[in-house]
CSV table of C-alpha atoms and ligand atoms in Angstrom, one decimal:
chain,number,residue,atom,x,y,z
A,1,UNK,CA,-32.6,52.4,54.2
A,2,UNK,CA,-29.3,52.6,51.8
A,3,UNK,CA,-27.5,51.7,54.7
A,4,UNK,CA,-30.0,48.3,55.5
A,5,UNK,CA,-28.1,47.9,51.7
A,6,UNK,CA,-25.3,48.5,51.9
A,7,UNK,CA,-25.2,46.7,55.4
A,8,UNK,CA,-26.5,43.1,52.2
A,9,UNK,CA,-23.8,43.4,50.3
A,10,UNK,CA,-21.5,43.4,53.2
A,11,UNK,CA,-22.5,40.3,53.9
A,12,UNK,CA,-22.6,39.1,50.2
A,13,UNK,CA,-20.2,39.5,49.7
A,14,UNK,CA,-18.2,38.1,53.0
A,15,UNK,CA,-20.7,34.7,52.0
A,16,UNK,CA,-19.2,34.6,48.7
A,17,UNK,CA,-15.6,35.1,49.5
A,18,UNK,CA,-16.6,32.1,51.8
A,19,UNK,CA,-17.8,30.1,48.9
A,20,UNK,CA,-15.5,30.9,46.4
A,21,UNK,CA,-12.2,29.9,49.1
A,22,UNK,CA,-14.2,26.1,50.0
A,23,UNK,CA,-13.7,25.9,45.9
A,24,UNK,CA,-11.6,23.4,44.7
A,25,UNK,CA,-12.2,22.3,41.0
A,26,UNK,CA,-13.2,25.1,38.7
A,27,UNK,CA,-16.1,22.9,37.2
A,28,UNK,CA,-18.2,24.2,40.5
A,29,UNK,CA,-17.9,28.1,40.1
A,30,UNK,CA,-20.2,28.2,37.7
A,31,UNK,CA,-23.3,27.4,40.4
A,32,UNK,CA,-21.7,29.9,42.7
A,33,UNK,CA,-21.9,32.4,39.8
A,34,UNK,CA,-25.3,31.5,39.7
A,35,UNK,CA,-26.0,32.3,43.0
A,36,UNK,CA,-24.6,36.2,43.3
A,37,UNK,CA,-24.0,37.3,40.1
A,38,UNK,CA,-26.2,35.4,37.8
A,39,UNK,CA,-29.3,37.2,37.0
A,40,UNK,CA,-31.4,36.3,39.6
A,41,UNK,CA,-28.8,36.2,41.5
A,42,UNK,CA,-28.1,38.1,45.2
A,43,UNK,CA,-27.2,41.0,43.6
A,44,UNK,CA,-29.8,41.7,41.0
A,45,UNK,CA,-31.9,41.3,44.0
A,46,UNK,CA,-30.7,44.3,45.9
A,47,UNK,CA,-31.4,45.9,42.8
A,48,UNK,CA,-34.5,45.1,42.1
A,49,UNK,CA,-34.6,46.2,46.7
A,50,UNK,CA,-33.2,49.8,44.7
A,51,UNK,CA,-37.0,50.3,43.9
A,52,UNK,CA,-37.5,50.6,47.2
A,53,UNK,CA,-35.5,53.6,47.6
A,54,UNK,CA,-36.7,57.0,47.4
A,55,UNK,CA,-35.5,59.1,43.4
A,56,UNK,CA,-32.9,60.9,45.4
A,57,UNK,CA,-31.5,57.4,47.2
A,58,UNK,CA,-30.9,55.6,43.9
A,59,UNK,CA,-28.1,57.0,42.6
A,60,UNK,CA,-25.7,56.8,45.4
A,61,UNK,CA,-27.3,53.5,46.2
A,62,UNK,CA,-27.3,52.4,42.5
A,63,UNK,CA,-23.0,53.5,42.9
A,64,UNK,CA,-22.6,50.6,45.9
A,65,UNK,CA,-24.6,47.9,44.1
A,66,UNK,CA,-21.9,48.5,41.4
A,67,UNK,CA,-18.4,48.9,43.8
A,68,UNK,CA,-20.0,45.7,45.5
A,69,UNK,CA,-20.2,43.7,42.3
A,70,UNK,CA,-16.5,45.0,41.4
A,71,UNK,CA,-15.3,42.9,44.3
A,72,UNK,CA,-17.2,40.0,43.8
A,73,UNK,CA,-16.3,39.4,40.1
A,74,UNK,CA,-12.1,40.4,41.3
A,75,UNK,CA,-12.7,37.9,43.8
A,76,UNK,CA,-14.3,35.3,41.2
A,77,UNK,CA,-10.8,36.2,38.7
A,78,UNK,CA,-8.8,35.2,41.2
A,79,UNK,CA,-9.6,33.0,41.7
A,80,UNK,CA,-10.1,31.2,38.5
A,81,UNK,CA,-6.2,32.1,37.9
A,82,UNK,CA,-5.5,30.1,40.6
A,83,UNK,CA,-7.2,27.4,39.9
A,84,UNK,CA,-5.5,27.3,35.8
A,85,UNK,CA,-2.8,27.5,36.9
A,86,UNK,CA,-3.0,24.5,39.4
A,87,UNK,CA,-4.9,22.5,36.1
A,88,UNK,CA,-1.4,23.6,34.3
A,89,UNK,CA,1.0,22.3,37.2
A,90,UNK,CA,-1.0,19.1,37.6
A,91,UNK,CA,-0.9,18.2,33.6
A,92,UNK,CA,3.0,19.1,33.7
A,93,UNK,CA,2.9,16.9,36.0
A,94,UNK,CA,1.1,14.4,35.2
A,95,UNK,CA,2.3,14.3,31.3
A,96,UNK,CA,5.8,14.5,32.0
A,97,UNK,CA,8.0,11.9,29.6
A,98,UNK,CA,10.4,9.5,30.8
A,99,UNK,CA,12.4,9.3,27.4
A,100,UNK,CA,14.3,6.7,29.4
A,101,UNK,CA,11.7,3.6,29.3
A,102,UNK,CA,11.7,2.3,26.0
A,103,UNK,CA,10.1,3.2,23.6
A,104,UNK,CA,6.9,1.3,21.5
A,105,UNK,CA,8.3,-0.8,18.4
A,106,UNK,CA,6.2,-0.4,15.4
A,107,UNK,CA,4.5,-3.4,14.0
A,108,UNK,CA,7.5,-3.8,10.7
A,109,UNK,CA,5.6,-5.2,7.5
A,110,UNK,CA,7.9,-7.9,5.4
A,111,UNK,CA,8.2,-8.3,1.5
A,112,UNK,CA,5.8,-10.7,0.2
A,113,UNK,CA,8.4,-13.6,-1.3
A,114,UNK,CA,7.0,-12.4,-4.5
A,115,UNK,CA,7.8,-9.1,-4.3
A,116,UNK,CA,10.8,-10.9,-3.1
A,117,UNK,CA,11.7,-12.6,-6.0
A,118,UNK,CA,11.0,-10.3,-8.9
A,119,UNK,CA,12.7,-7.5,-7.4
A,120,UNK,CA,15.4,-9.6,-7.1
A,121,UNK,CA,15.1,-11.1,-11.1
A,122,UNK,CA,14.6,-7.3,-12.0
A,123,UNK,CA,18.0,-6.6,-10.8
A,124,UNK,CA,19.6,-8.7,-13.3
A,125,UNK,CA,18.6,-7.3,-16.1
A,126,UNK,CA,18.6,-3.7,-14.7
A,127,UNK,CA,21.8,-3.9,-14.5
A,128,UNK,CA,22.2,-5.0,-18.0
A,129,UNK,CA,19.9,-2.2,-19.3
A,130,UNK,CA,16.6,-3.2,-19.7
A,131,UNK,CA,13.7,-0.2,-18.9
A,132,UNK,CA,10.7,-2.0,-16.5
A,133,UNK,CA,7.6,-2.1,-18.8
A,134,UNK,CA,3.8,-2.3,-17.8
A,135,UNK,CA,0.6,-3.3,-18.6
A,136,UNK,CA,-2.8,-3.6,-18.4
A,137,UNK,CA,-3.9,-6.8,-16.3
A,138,UNK,CA,-7.7,-6.4,-17.9
A,139,UNK,CA,-6.2,-6.2,-21.6
A,140,UNK,CA,-7.8,-6.3,-25.3
A,141,UNK,CA,-7.9,-9.1,-26.9
A,142,UNK,CA,-5.5,-7.7,-30.0
A,143,UNK,CA,-2.9,-7.8,-28.1
A,144,UNK,CA,-3.0,-10.6,-25.5
A,145,UNK,CA,-4.1,-13.2,-28.6
A,146,UNK,CA,-4.6,-11.9,-32.0
A,147,UNK,CA,-0.9,-9.2,-32.5
A,148,UNK,CA,0.9,-11.9,-31.2
A,149,UNK,CA,-0.4,-13.9,-33.8
A,150,UNK,CA,-2.4,-16.6,-31.7
A,151,UNK,CA,-5.4,-15.8,-33.8
A,152,UNK,CA,-9.1,-16.6,-32.8
A,153,UNK,CA,-10.2,-19.7,-32.8
A,154,UNK,CA,-5.9,-21.3,-33.4
A,155,UNK,CA,-6.2,-24.1,-30.4
A,156,UNK,CA,-3.1,-21.6,-28.6
A,157,UNK,CA,-5.9,-19.6,-27.2
A,158,UNK,CA,-7.3,-23.4,-25.4
A,159,UNK,CA,-4.4,-24.2,-23.8
A,160,UNK,CA,-4.8,-20.7,-21.7
A,161,UNK,CA,-8.3,-20.9,-20.6
A,162,UNK,CA,-9.5,-17.3,-19.9
A,163,UNK,CA,-11.7,-15.3,-18.1
A,164,UNK,CA,-13.2,-13.7,-20.8
A,165,UNK,CA,-14.8,-10.1,-19.8
A,166,UNK,CA,-17.1,-9.8,-22.9
A,167,UNK,CA,-15.7,-11.1,-26.5
A,168,UNK,CA,-13.2,-8.1,-26.8
A,169,UNK,CA,-10.9,-7.8,-23.5
A,170,UNK,CA,-9.4,-10.3,-21.1
A,171,UNK,CA,-7.5,-10.3,-17.8
A,172,UNK,CA,-4.4,-10.8,-19.7
A,173,UNK,CA,-3.3,-14.9,-20.2
A,174,UNK,CA,0.8,-13.8,-19.5
A,175,UNK,CA,2.8,-10.7,-19.5
A,176,UNK,CA,3.5,-11.2,-23.5
A,177,UNK,CA,0.7,-8.1,-24.6
A,178,UNK,CA,3.1,-6.1,-23.2
A,179,UNK,CA,5.7,-6.6,-25.5
A,180,UNK,CA,3.1,-5.7,-28.8
A,181,UNK,CA,2.3,-2.2,-26.4
A,182,UNK,CA,6.1,-1.7,-26.1
A,183,UNK,CA,6.5,-1.9,-30.2
A,184,UNK,CA,3.8,0.0,-30.4
A,185,UNK,CA,4.4,3.3,-28.6
A,186,UNK,CA,8.6,3.2,-28.1
A,187,UNK,CA,11.2,4.0,-29.4
A,188,UNK,CA,13.6,1.4,-30.5
A,189,UNK,CA,15.8,0.4,-30.3
A,190,UNK,CA,13.8,-1.7,-27.3
A,191,UNK,CA,15.3,-3.1,-24.1
A,192,UNK,CA,12.1,-3.7,-21.1
A,193,UNK,CA,11.1,-6.1,-18.9
A,194,UNK,CA,7.9,-7.0,-17.8
A,195,UNK,CA,5.9,-8.6,-14.1
A,196,UNK,CA,2.7,-8.5,-13.7
A,197,UNK,CA,-0.4,-9.6,-12.3
A,198,UNK,CA,-1.8,-13.0,-14.5
A,199,UNK,CA,-5.1,-14.6,-15.2
A,200,UNK,CA,-5.9,-18.1,-16.2
A,201,UNK,CA,-8.5,-20.8,-15.1
A,202,UNK,CA,-7.7,-23.2,-13.0
A,203,UNK,CA,-8.0,-24.5,-9.6
A,204,UNK,CA,-5.5,-23.6,-6.8
A,205,UNK,CA,-3.1,-26.6,-5.7
A,206,UNK,CA,0.9,-27.1,-4.7
A,207,UNK,CA,1.7,-25.6,-8.5
A,208,UNK,CA,-2.2,-23.6,-9.9
A,209,UNK,CA,-3.1,-20.9,-9.4
A,210,UNK,CA,-6.2,-17.8,-10.7
A,211,UNK,CA,-4.2,-16.2,-10.1
A,212,UNK,CA,-0.2,-15.7,-10.8
A,213,UNK,CA,3.0,-14.0,-12.2
A,214,UNK,CA,4.7,-13.2,-14.5
A,215,UNK,CA,8.2,-11.6,-16.2
A,216,UNK,CA,8.2,-11.4,-19.8
A,217,UNK,CA,11.1,-9.9,-21.4
A,218,UNK,CA,12.0,-8.1,-25.4
A,219,UNK,CA,15.1,-6.9,-27.0
A,220,UNK,CA,14.2,-5.5,-30.2
A,221,UNK,CA,17.2,-4.2,-32.0
A,222,UNK,CA,19.6,-4.5,-35.5
A,223,UNK,CA,21.0,-7.4,-34.9
A,224,UNK,CA,19.8,-9.7,-32.6
A,225,UNK,CA,20.7,-13.5,-32.8
A,226,UNK,CA,19.5,-16.5,-30.5
A,227,UNK,CA,22.7,-16.2,-29.5
A,228,UNK,CA,22.4,-12.7,-27.5
A,229,UNK,CA,18.8,-14.4,-26.3
A,230,UNK,CA,21.4,-17.0,-25.3
A,231,UNK,CA,23.6,-15.0,-23.6
A,232,UNK,CA,21.5,-12.9,-22.3
A,233,UNK,CA,19.6,-16.2,-20.3
A,234,UNK,CA,22.6,-17.5,-18.9
A,235,UNK,CA,23.5,-14.7,-17.3
A,236,UNK,CA,19.6,-14.5,-15.6
A,237,UNK,CA,20.4,-18.0,-14.4
A,238,UNK,CA,23.9,-17.6,-12.1
A,239,UNK,CA,22.5,-14.6,-10.9
A,240,UNK,CA,19.4,-15.5,-9.7
A,241,UNK,CA,20.6,-19.6,-8.4
A,242,UNK,CA,23.9,-19.0,-8.2
A,243,UNK,CA,27.4,-19.3,-10.4
A,244,UNK,CA,27.5,-22.6,-11.2
A,245,UNK,CA,24.1,-23.0,-12.5
A,246,UNK,CA,23.8,-24.0,-16.4
A,247,UNK,CA,20.3,-23.3,-18.7
A,248,UNK,CA,19.5,-25.8,-22.1
A,249,UNK,CA,16.8,-24.8,-24.4
A,250,UNK,CA,15.0,-27.5,-25.8
A,251,UNK,CA,12.9,-26.2,-29.5
A,252,UNK,CA,9.2,-25.8,-28.4
A,253,UNK,CA,6.5,-23.8,-30.3
A,254,UNK,CA,4.9,-20.1,-29.3
A,255,UNK,CA,3.0,-18.8,-31.9
A,256,UNK,CA,5.1,-15.6,-30.7
A,257,UNK,CA,8.7,-16.7,-31.2
A,258,UNK,CA,10.1,-18.7,-34.0
A,259,UNK,CA,12.7,-20.4,-33.3
A,260,UNK,CA,11.1,-20.8,-29.4
A,261,UNK,CA,11.9,-23.1,-26.9
A,262,UNK,CA,11.9,-24.5,-23.7
A,263,UNK,CA,14.7,-23.6,-20.7
A,264,UNK,CA,15.5,-25.0,-18.5
A,265,UNK,CA,17.7,-24.5,-15.2
A,266,UNK,CA,20.2,-26.5,-13.1
A,267,UNK,CA,17.9,-28.4,-10.3
A,268,UNK,CA,18.7,-25.7,-7.6
A,269,UNK,CA,17.4,-29.1,-5.6
A,270,UNK,CA,20.5,-31.8,-6.5
A,271,UNK,CA,21.9,-29.4,-8.4
A,272,UNK,CA,22.5,-31.5,-11.6
A,273,UNK,CA,22.2,-36.0,-9.8
A,274,UNK,CA,18.9,-35.8,-10.6
A,275,UNK,CA,15.9,-35.7,-8.0
A,276,UNK,CA,12.5,-36.1,-6.5
A,277,UNK,CA,12.4,-32.1,-8.1
A,278,UNK,CA,13.9,-32.5,-11.1
A,279,UNK,CA,11.6,-35.6,-11.4
A,280,UNK,CA,15.0,-37.2,-12.3
A,281,UNK,CA,16.0,-34.8,-15.5
A,282,UNK,CA,19.2,-33.2,-13.5
A,283,UNK,CA,17.4,-29.9,-14.5
A,284,UNK,CA,13.9,-27.4,-14.0
A,285,UNK,CA,11.8,-25.4,-16.1
A,286,UNK,CA,12.2,-22.1,-16.0
A,287,UNK,CA,11.0,-20.0,-19.4
A,288,UNK,CA,9.7,-19.3,-23.0
A,289,UNK,CA,11.1,-18.0,-24.6
A,290,UNK,CA,12.5,-17.1,-28.3
A,291,UNK,CA,13.7,-14.7,-31.2
A,292,UNK,CA,10.4,-12.0,-31.9
A,293,UNK,CA,8.4,-13.7,-34.5
A,294,UNK,CA,8.6,-11.0,-37.9
A,295,UNK,CA,5.4,-11.6,-38.3
A,296,UNK,CA,4.4,-10.1,-35.2
A,297,UNK,CA,7.5,-7.6,-35.2
A,298,UNK,CA,5.6,-6.2,-38.7
A,299,UNK,CA,1.8,-6.4,-37.2
A,300,UNK,CA,4.0,-3.7,-34.5
A,301,UNK,CA,4.7,-1.5,-36.8
A,302,UNK,CA,8.5,-3.2,-36.5
A,303,UNK,CA,10.1,-3.5,-40.2
A,304,UNK,CA,11.7,-7.9,-39.8
A,305,UNK,CA,13.9,-6.9,-42.1
A,306,UNK,CA,16.1,-3.9,-40.0
A,307,UNK,CA,14.9,-5.5,-37.1
A,308,UNK,CA,15.1,-8.5,-34.9
A,309,UNK,CA,14.4,-9.2,-31.6
A,310,UNK,CA,14.5,-11.8,-28.2
A,311,UNK,CA,12.1,-12.3,-25.8
A,312,UNK,CA,11.2,-14.3,-23.0
A,313,UNK,CA,7.9,-15.1,-19.8
A,314,UNK,CA,8.8,-16.1,-16.6
A,315,UNK,CA,7.3,-17.6,-13.7
A,316,UNK,CA,7.7,-15.6,-10.9
A,317,UNK,CA,6.3,-17.9,-7.9
A,318,UNK,CA,8.1,-20.8,-9.5
A,319,UNK,CA,11.8,-18.4,-8.8
A,320,UNK,CA,10.1,-17.4,-5.4
A,321,UNK,CA,9.6,-21.3,-4.5
A,322,UNK,CA,12.7,-22.7,-5.3
A,323,UNK,CA,14.6,-19.4,-4.4
A,324,UNK,CA,12.8,-19.3,-0.5
A,325,UNK,CA,12.5,-23.4,-0.4
A,326,UNK,CA,9.3,-23.4,0.3
A,327,UNK,CA,7.3,-26.1,-0.7
A,328,UNK,CA,3.7,-25.4,-2.3
A,329,UNK,CA,2.2,-22.0,-4.5
A,330,UNK,CA,-1.1,-21.8,-1.9
A,331,UNK,CA,1.3,-20.0,0.6
A,332,UNK,CA,2.2,-17.8,-1.9
A,333,UNK,CA,-1.9,-16.5,-2.0
A,334,UNK,CA,-3.4,-18.1,1.9
A,335,UNK,CA,-2.0,-14.3,4.1
A,336,UNK,CA,-1.1,-16.9,6.7
A,337,UNK,CA,0.8,-14.6,9.3
A,338,UNK,CA,3.0,-17.4,10.6
A,339,UNK,CA,3.8,-18.1,6.8
A,340,UNK,CA,4.6,-13.9,5.8
A,341,UNK,CA,6.5,-12.6,8.5
A,342,UNK,CA,9.5,-15.7,8.0
A,343,UNK,CA,10.3,-13.8,5.2
B,401,LIG,N1,4.0,-16.2,-23.1
B,401,LIG,C1,4.5,-17.8,-22.9
B,401,LIG,C2,3.4,-18.1,-21.6
B,401,LIG,O1,3.4,-17.2,-20.7
B,401,LIG,C3,5.4,-17.6,-22.2
B,401,LIG,C4,6.5,-17.4,-23.7
B,401,LIG,C5,7.4,-17.7,-24.6
B,401,LIG,C6,7.4,-15.6,-23.1
B,401,LIG,C7,8.1,-17.4,-25.6
B,401,LIG,C8,7.5,-15.7,-24.4
B,401,LIG,C9,8.7,-16.2,-25.2
B,401,LIG,O2,8.0,-14.2,-24.6
B,401,LIG,O3,9.0,-15.5,-26.5
B,401,LIG,O4,3.8,-19.8,-21.5
């Protein structure tokens, strides 16, 4: 009986080794493992067969089966390591990196013209020692109007048709509320600019948009004069529009400055000779400015008998259109990639 079993074991080992020799991929191994080593496999069947042996014969037979199992397992391990080495080699061969190939060029974005203009303007003022201040897009009515000397019911509120959230909260109609915030929170003297988004009820066309950008400027110190304002704006205009740019002040009215002016610069299209862009004026309106109204200073806790200040506010789109020769405001907001890629 034991001899018979021995022969059977030898046969199983032979079959296993033949089956393994034919294996080309690791995925084929499992079926063979089940066939020979599995719980319902050939070797287990031989073990079961031991039940028909006499009790004396069993230990020797058990040993034989275990030795055979050990050898078969050894065969499996060998084949597995050969297959693993082969797989690694194939991977190394297939994943080689040809460093002479041209790389994939990442798509690089460009700065939006509004950002370019904002940066160009900010650069000039940072160079003169200004700091950048910020305020929220959603503003208190108190800061947007009230403390800038534009009380409820005042006609100046109508020209800035506003998006109200409720009675007290509004999408800021200009960056001027940052003046108030700066005076309430900063130490004097103050020298800030604030670039930011502003909102007014308007249809989008070539020159209007319900969302637009402004830069506010504010200087508060002892002895600040209109001369300082004019000198500052002249430097700004020359730096942004070129050395030969002139500025021109026209008297105007703003609630929060006194006196106030609208400030024009030499027409960038015709250099002052007169053309369609400047309506044959030679100048183009660019910003509003003035000496901070003493009432505003007081409301913001600054003593107007000691301090004075100037402020200005300009539309960034205007600057972007002229500086980058863009024909319509719409182009700035349409997000047409062909336009933006020209930057
Ligand atoms: N806030 C004004 C507007 O949006 C512009 C302006 C005018 C700002 C005069 C100022 C200023 O700081 O002094 O029309």
